[in-house]
mmCIF file of C-alpha atoms in Angstrom:
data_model
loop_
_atom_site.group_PDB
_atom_site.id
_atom_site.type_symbol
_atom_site.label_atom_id
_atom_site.label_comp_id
_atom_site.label_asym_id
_atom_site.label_seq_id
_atom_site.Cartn_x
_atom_site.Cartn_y
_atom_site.Cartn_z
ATOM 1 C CA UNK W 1 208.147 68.186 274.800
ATOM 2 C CA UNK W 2 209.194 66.235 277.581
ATOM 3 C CA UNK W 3 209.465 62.359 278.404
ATOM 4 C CA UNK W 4 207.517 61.632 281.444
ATOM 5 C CA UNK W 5 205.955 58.474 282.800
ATOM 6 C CA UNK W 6 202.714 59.339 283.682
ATOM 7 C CA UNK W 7 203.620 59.116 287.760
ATOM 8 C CA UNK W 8 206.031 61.850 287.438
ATOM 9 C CA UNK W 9 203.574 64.146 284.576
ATOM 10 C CA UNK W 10 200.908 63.647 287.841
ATOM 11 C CA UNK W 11 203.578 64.907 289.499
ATOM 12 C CA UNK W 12 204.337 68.092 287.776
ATOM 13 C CA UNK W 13 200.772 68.658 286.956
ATOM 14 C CA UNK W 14 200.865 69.514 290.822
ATOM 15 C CA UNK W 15 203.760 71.190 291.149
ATOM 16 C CA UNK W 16 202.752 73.623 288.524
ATOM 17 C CA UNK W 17 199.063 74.033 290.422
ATOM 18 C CA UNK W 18 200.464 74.859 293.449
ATOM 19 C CA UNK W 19 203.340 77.362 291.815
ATOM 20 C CA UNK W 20 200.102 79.110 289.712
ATOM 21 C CA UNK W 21 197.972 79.739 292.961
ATOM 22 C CA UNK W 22 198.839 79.471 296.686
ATOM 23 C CA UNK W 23 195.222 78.862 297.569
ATOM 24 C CA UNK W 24 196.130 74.801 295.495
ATOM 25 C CA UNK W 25 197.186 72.467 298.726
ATOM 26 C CA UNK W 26 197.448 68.787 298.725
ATOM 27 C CA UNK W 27 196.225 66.824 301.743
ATOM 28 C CA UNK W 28 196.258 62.966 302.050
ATOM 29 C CA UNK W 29 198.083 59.902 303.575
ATOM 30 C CA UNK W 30 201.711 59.925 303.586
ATOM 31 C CA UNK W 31 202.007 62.201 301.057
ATOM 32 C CA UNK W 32 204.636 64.451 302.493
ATOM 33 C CA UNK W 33 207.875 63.113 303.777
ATOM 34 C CA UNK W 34 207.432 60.472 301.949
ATOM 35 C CA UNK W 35 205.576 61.119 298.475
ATOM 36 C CA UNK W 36 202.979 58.540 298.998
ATOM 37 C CA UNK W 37 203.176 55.369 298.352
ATOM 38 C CA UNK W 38 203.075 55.765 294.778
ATOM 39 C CA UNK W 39 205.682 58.631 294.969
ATOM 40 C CA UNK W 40 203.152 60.983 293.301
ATOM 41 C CA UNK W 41 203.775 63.933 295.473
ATOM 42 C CA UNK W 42 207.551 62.896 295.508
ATOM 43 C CA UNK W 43 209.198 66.265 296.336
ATOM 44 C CA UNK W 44 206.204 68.892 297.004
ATOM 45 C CA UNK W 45 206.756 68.894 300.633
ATOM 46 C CA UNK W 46 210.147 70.265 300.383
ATOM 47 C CA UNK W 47 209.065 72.413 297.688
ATOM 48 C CA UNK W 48 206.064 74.287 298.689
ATOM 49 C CA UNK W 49 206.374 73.509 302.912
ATOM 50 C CA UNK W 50 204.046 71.222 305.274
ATOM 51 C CA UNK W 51 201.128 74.175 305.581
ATOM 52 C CA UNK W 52 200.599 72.937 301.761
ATOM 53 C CA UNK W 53 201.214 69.162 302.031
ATOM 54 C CA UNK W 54 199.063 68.623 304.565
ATOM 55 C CA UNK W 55 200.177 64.483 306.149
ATOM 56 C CA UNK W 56 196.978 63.294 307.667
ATOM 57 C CA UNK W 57 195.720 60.436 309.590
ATOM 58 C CA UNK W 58 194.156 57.040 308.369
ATOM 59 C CA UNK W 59 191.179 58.630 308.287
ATOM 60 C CA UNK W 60 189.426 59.226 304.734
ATOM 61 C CA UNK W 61 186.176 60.733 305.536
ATOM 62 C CA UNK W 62 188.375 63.183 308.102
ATOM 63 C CA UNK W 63 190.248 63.847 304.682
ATOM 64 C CA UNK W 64 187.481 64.990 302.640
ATOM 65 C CA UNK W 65 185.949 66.404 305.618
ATOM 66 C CA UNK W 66 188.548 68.604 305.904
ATOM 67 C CA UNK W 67 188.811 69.831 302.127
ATOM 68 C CA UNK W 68 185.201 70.722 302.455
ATOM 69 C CA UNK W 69 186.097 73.049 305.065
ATOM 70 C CA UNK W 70 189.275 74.779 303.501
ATOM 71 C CA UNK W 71 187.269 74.821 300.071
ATOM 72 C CA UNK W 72 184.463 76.911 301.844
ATOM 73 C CA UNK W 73 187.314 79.093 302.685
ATOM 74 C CA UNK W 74 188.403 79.523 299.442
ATOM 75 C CA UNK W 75 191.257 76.960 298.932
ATOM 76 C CA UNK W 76 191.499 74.362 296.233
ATOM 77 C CA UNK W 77 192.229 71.376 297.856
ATOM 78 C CA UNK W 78 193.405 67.990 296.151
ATOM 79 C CA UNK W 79 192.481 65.107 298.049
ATOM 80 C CA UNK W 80 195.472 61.684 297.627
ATOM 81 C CA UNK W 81 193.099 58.734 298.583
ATOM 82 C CA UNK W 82 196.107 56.339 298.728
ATOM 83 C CA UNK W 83 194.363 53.422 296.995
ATOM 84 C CA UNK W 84 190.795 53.044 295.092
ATOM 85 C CA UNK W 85 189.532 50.712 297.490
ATOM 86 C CA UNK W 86 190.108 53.192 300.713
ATOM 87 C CA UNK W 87 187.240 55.700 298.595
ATOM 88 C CA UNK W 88 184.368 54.064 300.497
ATOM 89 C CA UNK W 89 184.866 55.344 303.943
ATOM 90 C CA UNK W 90 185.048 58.653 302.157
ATOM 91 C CA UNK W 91 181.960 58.222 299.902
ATOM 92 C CA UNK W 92 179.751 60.378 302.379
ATOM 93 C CA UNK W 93 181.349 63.121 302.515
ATOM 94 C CA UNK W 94 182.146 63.374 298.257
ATOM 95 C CA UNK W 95 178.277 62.207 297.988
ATOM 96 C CA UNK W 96 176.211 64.137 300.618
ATOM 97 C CA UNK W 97 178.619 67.276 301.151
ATOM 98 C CA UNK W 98 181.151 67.777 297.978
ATOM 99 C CA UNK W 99 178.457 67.245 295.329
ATOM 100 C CA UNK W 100 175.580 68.925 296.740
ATOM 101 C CA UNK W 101 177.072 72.075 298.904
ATOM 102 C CA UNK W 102 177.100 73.976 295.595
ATOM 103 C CA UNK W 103 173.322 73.232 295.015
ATOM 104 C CA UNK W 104 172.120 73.313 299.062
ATOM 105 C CA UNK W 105 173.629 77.002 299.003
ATOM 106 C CA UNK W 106 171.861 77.988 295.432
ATOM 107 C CA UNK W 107 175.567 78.884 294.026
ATOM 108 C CA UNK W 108 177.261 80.690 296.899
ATOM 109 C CA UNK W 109 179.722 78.471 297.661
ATOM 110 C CA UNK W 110 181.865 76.561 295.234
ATOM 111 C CA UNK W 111 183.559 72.942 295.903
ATOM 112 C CA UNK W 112 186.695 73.359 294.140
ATOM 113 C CA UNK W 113 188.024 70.054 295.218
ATOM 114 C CA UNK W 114 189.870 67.640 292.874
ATOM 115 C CA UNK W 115 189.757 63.712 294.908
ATOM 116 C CA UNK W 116 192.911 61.840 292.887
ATOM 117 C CA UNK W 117 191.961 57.952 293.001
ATOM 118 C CA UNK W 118 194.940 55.646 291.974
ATOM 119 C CA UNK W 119 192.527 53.384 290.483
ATOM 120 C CA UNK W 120 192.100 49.551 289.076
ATOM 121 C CA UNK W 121 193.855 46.519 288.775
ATOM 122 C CA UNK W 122 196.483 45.055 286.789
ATOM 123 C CA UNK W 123 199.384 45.498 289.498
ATOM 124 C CA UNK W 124 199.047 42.439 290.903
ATOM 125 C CA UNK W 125 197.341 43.902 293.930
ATOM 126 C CA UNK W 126 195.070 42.428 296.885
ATOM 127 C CA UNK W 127 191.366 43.331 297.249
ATOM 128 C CA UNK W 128 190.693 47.184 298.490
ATOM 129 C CA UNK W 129 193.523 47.915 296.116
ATOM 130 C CA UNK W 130 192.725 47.260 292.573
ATOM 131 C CA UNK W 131 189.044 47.997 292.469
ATOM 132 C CA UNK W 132 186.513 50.249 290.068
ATOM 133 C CA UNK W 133 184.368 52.331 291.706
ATOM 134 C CA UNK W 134 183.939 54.594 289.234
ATOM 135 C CA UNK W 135 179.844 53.560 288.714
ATOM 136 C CA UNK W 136 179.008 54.809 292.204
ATOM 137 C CA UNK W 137 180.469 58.690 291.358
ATOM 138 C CA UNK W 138 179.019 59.109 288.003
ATOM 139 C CA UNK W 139 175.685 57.994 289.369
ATOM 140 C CA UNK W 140 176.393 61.016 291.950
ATOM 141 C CA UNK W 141 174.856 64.490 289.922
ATOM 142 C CA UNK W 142 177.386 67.655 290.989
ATOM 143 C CA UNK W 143 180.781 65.688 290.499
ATOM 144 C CA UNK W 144 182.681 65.662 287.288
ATOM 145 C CA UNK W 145 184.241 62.553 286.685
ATOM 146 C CA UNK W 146 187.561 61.694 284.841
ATOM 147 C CA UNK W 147 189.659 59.258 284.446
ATOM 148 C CA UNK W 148 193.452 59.414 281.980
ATOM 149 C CA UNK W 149 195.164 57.056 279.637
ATOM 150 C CA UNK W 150 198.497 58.728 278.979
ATOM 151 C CA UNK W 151 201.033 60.984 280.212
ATOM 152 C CA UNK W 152 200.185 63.728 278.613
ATOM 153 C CA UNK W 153 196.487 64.106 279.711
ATOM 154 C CA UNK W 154 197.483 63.077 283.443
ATOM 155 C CA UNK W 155 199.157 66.171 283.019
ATOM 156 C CA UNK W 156 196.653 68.736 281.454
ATOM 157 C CA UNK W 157 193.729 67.401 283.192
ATOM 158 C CA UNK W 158 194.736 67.275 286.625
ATOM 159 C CA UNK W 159 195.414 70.887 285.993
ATOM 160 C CA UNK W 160 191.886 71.806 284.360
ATOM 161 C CA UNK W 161 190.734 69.339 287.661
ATOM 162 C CA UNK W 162 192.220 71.727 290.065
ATOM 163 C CA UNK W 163 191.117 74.788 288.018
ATOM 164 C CA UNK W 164 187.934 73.624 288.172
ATOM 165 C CA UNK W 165 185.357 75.057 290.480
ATOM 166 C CA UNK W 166 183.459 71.903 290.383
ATOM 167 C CA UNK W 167 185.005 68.924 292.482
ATOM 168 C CA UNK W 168 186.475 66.997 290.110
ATOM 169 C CA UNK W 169 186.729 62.626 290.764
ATOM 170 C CA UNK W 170 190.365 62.284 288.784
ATOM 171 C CA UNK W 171 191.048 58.710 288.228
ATOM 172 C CA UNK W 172 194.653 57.305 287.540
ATOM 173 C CA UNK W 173 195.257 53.503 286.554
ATOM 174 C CA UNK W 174 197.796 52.153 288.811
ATOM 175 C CA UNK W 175 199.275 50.012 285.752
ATOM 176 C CA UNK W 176 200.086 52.938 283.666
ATOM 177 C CA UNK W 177 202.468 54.674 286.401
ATOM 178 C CA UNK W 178 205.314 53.605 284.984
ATOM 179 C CA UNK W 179 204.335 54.436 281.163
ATOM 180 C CA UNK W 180 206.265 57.132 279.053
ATOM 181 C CA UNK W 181 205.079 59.647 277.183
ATOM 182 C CA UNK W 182 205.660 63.197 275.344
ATOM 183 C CA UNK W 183 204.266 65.737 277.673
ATOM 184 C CA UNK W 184 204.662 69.201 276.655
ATOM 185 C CA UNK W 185 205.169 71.380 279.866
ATOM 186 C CA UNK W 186 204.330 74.390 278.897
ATOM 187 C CA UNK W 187 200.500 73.965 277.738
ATOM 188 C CA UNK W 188 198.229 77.027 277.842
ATOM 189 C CA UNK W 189 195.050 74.972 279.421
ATOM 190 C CA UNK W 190 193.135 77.536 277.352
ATOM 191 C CA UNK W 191 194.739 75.872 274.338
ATOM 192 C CA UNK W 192 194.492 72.269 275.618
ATOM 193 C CA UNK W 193 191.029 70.633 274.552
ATOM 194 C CA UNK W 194 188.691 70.411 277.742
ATOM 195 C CA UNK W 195 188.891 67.767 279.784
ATOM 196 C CA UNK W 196 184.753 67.125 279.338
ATOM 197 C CA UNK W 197 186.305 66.029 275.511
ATOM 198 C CA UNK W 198 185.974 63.010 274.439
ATOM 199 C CA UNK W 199 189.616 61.584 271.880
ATOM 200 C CA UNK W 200 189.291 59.738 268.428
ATOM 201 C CA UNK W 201 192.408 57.476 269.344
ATOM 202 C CA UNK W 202 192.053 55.410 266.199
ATOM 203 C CA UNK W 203 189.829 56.269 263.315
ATOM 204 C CA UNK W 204 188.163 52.957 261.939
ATOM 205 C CA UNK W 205 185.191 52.146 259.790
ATOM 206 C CA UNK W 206 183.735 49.147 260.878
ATOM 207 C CA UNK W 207 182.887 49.143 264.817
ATOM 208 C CA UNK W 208 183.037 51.809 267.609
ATOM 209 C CA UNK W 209 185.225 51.172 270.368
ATOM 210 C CA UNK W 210 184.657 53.227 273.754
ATOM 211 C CA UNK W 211 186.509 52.663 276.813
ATOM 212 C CA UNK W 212 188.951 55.053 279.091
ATOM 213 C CA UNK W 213 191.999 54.804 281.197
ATOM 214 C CA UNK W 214 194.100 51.578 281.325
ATOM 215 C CA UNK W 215 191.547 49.723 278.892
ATOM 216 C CA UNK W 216 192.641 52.710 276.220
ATOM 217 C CA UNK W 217 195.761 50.906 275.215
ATOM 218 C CA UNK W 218 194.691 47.329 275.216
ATOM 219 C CA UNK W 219 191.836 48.683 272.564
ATOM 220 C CA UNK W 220 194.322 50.319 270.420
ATOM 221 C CA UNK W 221 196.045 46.698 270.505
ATOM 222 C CA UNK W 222 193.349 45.176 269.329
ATOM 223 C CA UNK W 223 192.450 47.600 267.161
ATOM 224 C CA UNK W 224 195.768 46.761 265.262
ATOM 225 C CA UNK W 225 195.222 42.988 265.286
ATOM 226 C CA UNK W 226 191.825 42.953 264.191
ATOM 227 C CA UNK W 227 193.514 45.543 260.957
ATOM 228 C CA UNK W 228 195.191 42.341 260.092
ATOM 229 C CA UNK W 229 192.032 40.268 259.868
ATOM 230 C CA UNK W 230 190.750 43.472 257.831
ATOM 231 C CA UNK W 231 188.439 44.925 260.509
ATOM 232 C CA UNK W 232 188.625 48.640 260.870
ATOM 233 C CA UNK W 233 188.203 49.906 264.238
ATOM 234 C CA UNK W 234 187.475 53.270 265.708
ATOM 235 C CA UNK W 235 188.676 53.731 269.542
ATOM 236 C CA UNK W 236 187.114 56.537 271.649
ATOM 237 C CA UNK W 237 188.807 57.449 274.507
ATOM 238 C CA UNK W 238 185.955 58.954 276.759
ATOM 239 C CA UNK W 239 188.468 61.026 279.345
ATOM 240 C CA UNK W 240 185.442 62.355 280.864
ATOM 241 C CA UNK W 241 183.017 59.443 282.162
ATOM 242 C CA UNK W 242 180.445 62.236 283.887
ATOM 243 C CA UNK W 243 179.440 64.237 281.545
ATOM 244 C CA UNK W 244 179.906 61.922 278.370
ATOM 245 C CA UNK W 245 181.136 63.559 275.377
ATOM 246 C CA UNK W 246 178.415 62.278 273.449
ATOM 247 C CA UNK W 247 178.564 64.339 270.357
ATOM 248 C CA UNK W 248 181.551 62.419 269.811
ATOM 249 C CA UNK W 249 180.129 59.228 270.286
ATOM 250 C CA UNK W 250 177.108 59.868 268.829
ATOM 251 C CA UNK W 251 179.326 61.029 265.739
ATOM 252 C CA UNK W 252 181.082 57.270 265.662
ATOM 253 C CA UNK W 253 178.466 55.286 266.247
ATOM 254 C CA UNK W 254 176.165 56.840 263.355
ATOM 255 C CA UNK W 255 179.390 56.076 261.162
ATOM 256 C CA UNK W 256 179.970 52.548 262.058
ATOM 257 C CA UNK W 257 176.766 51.079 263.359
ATOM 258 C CA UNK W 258 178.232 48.871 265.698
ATOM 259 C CA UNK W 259 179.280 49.834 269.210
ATOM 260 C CA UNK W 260 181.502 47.662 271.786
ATOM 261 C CA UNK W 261 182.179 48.990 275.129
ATOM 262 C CA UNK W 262 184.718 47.731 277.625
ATOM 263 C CA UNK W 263 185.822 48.720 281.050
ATOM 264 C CA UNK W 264 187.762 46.794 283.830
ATOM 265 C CA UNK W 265 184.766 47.582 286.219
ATOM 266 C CA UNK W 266 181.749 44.962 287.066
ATOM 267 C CA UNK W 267 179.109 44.899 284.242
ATOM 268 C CA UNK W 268 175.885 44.884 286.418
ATOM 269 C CA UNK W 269 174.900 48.759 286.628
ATOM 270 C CA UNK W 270 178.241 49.543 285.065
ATOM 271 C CA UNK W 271 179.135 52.502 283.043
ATOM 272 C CA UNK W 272 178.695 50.513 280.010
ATOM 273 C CA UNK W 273 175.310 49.968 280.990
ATOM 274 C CA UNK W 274 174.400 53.511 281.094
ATOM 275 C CA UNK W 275 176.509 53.918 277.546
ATOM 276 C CA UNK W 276 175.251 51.590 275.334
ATOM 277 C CA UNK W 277 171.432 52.343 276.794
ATOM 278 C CA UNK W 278 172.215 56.114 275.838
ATOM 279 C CA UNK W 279 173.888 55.075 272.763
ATOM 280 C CA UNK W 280 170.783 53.486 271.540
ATOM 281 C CA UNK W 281 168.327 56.247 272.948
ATOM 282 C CA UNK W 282 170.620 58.212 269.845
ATOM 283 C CA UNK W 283 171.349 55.902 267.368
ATOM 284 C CA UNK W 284 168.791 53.192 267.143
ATOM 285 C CA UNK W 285 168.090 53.770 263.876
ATOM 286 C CA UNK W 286 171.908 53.453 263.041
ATOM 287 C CA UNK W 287 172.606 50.287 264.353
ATOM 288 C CA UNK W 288 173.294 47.354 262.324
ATOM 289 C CA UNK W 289 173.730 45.154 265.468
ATOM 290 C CA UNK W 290 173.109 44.986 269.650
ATOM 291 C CA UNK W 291 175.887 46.716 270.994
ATOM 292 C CA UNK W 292 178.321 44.724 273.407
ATOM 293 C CA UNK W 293 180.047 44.823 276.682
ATOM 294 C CA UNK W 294 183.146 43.834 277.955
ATOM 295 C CA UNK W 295 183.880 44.147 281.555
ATOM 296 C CA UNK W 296 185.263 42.601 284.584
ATOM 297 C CA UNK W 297 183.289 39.825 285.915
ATOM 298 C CA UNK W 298 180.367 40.521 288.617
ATOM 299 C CA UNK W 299 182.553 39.347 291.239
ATOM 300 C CA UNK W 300 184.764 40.701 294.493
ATOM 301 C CA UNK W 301 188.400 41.203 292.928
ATOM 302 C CA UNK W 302 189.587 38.399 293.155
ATOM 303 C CA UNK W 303 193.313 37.142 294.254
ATOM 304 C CA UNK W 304 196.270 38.470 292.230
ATOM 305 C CA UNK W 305 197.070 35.347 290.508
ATOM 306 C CA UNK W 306 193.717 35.232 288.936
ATOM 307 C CA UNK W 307 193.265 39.055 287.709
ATOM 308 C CA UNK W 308 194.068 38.168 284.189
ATOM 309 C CA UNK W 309 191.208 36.207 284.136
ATOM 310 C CA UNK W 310 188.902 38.933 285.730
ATOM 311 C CA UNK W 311 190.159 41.931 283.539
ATOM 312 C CA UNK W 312 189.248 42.137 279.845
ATOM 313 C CA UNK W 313 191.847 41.667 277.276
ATOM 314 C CA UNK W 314 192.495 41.665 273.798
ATOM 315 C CA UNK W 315 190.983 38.352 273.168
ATOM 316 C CA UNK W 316 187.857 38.974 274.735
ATOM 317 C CA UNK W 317 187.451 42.570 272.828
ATOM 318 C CA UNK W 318 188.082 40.947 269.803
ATOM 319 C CA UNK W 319 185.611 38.470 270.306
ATOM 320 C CA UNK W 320 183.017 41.237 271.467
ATOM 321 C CA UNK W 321 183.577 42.786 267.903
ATOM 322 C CA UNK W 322 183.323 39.624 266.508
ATOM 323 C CA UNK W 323 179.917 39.577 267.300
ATOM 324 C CA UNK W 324 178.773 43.173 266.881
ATOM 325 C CA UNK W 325 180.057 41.845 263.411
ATOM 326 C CA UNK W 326 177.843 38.175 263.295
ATOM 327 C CA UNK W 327 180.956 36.367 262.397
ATOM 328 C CA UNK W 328 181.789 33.625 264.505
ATOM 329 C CA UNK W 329 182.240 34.022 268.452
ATOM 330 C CA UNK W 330 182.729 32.217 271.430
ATOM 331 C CA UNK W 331 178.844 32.402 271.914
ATOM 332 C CA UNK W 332 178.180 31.038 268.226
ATOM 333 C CA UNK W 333 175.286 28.762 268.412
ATOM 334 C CA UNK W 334 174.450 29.222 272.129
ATOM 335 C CA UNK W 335 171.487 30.785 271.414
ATOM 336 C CA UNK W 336 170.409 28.965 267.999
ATOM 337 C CA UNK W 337 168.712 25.989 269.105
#
């Protein structure tokens, strides 16, 4: 096992794509000289030359565009779009020719493409760099979607991503560049668990917890405070956000009875919208309470110095549990008059 921070286990995760099979290429923003902006691809030009670390234009659509092209050919192209926000100009190409090629030529041609989002806030960012677009892709049928919480699945699952012959939407939270982790190197992916596999991070008795990527480790926080207050709390760490692992979180749910949900994305049409109203299609009878989201607000992202009050935190989990738990809430007697 290795210490990484989960920039550099991205990183390697690419380095050992591209030493497995010359038809892996990377192709994106000032990802070659450079190592783009994030220093994810620090090193790979020198490495593996400029026919494989393809610099490109400002031009996103052009970008994906392109990988359509050299995936019809046979390559397995990964896609740096340098921040989440910069997805949009792109979102024709991954919706109307990366998801649907595979159908529109009844299986001839695969779309082996893996699109790597740095993704979310939490950096202190502007708008068109922090945001959570996730919704729009899992909405999309023909793209997986994932997004990672710690080094070591940045690692395995950007390598299952690229292995992939379905295009894979691989989201990485900005704020958890810079955090360490074991990562063991040398993984057989046909050991690893898949990256459609959903992770128990905490066992607990009392309420579900589901969330992925950044919002992983602020659960398992409050997970540990709410311990103290003798709450037990399982946390579910999705990974995959299209397909759902539901068997796992069908598995929780009919355990606990109560369900909270939290991402840092919007909550109108959000994935916790589609969660708990799948949740429920399974486990009505199970419930001992309405299950509960906590999200960002239903706002643009708004200016760095207010994020904190726009991303969901401990405080606001807690009181989402709260209620799944009718103790009382910030919202106790709102509704009893």
């Amino acid at each position: 096992m290795t210490q990484l921070t989960m920039a550099k286990s991205i990183n390697e995760g690419l380095r050992r794509a591209m030493a497995d099979d010359p038809k892996v290429l990377v192709i994106g923003e000032d990802i070659g000289k450079l190592g783009g902006v994030f220093r994810i691809t620090d090193g790979l030009q020198a490495e593996f030359g400029a026919d494989r670390v393809i610099d490109t234009p400002l031009a996103e659509a052009g970008i994906v565009g392109t990988a359509v092209g050299l995936a019809f050919r046979g390559y397995r192209p990964v896609v740096e779009i340098q921040f989440d926000g910069f997805v949009y100009p792109a979102f024709d190409q991954i919706v109307c020719q990366v998801a649907k090629l595979h159908y529109r030529t009844r299986g001839n041609v695969t779309m082996p493409i893996t699109i790597r989002i740095p993704w979310a806030g939490g950096v202190g960012a502007a708008e068109h760099h922090s945001e959570s677009p996730e919704a729009y892709f899992v909405h999309t049928s023909g793209l997986r979607v994932v997004a990672v919480s710690n080094p070591q699945d940045a690692y395995v699952m950007l390598r299952q991503a690229i292995a992939s012959n379905d295009p894979v939407v691989y989201f990485e939270p900005k704020r958890l560049y810079h955090t360490k982790g074991e990562v063991d190197l040398g993984v057989d992916l046909a050991d690893a668990p898949p990256m459609g596999l959903a992770r128990v991070a905490r066992e607990g008795t009392d309420v579900t917890l589901l969330t992925y990527g950044s919002q992983v480790g602020i659960a398992l926080d409050a997970a540990t405070a709410a311990e103290d207050d003798g709450v037990s709390i399982e946390v579910i760490d999705l990974r995959s956000i299209s397909p759902v692992d539901y068997r796992t979180v069908t598995a929780s749910v009919r355990k606990t009875g109560r369900v909270v949900v939290t991402h840092e994305a919007a909550r109108e049409a959000g994935v916790g919208a589609e969660l708990i109203a799948s949740v429920t299609e399974r486990c009505f009878h199970y419930l001992e309470a309405p299950p509960q989201r906590v999200t960002g607000h239903d706002i643009p992202y708004p200016p760095a110095k207010l994020e904190k009050h726009h991303l969901p935190d401990l405080d606001r989990i807690l009181d989402a549990v709260d209620r799944v738990l009718d103790r009382p809430n910030s919202l106790t007697g709102v509704f009893e008059q």
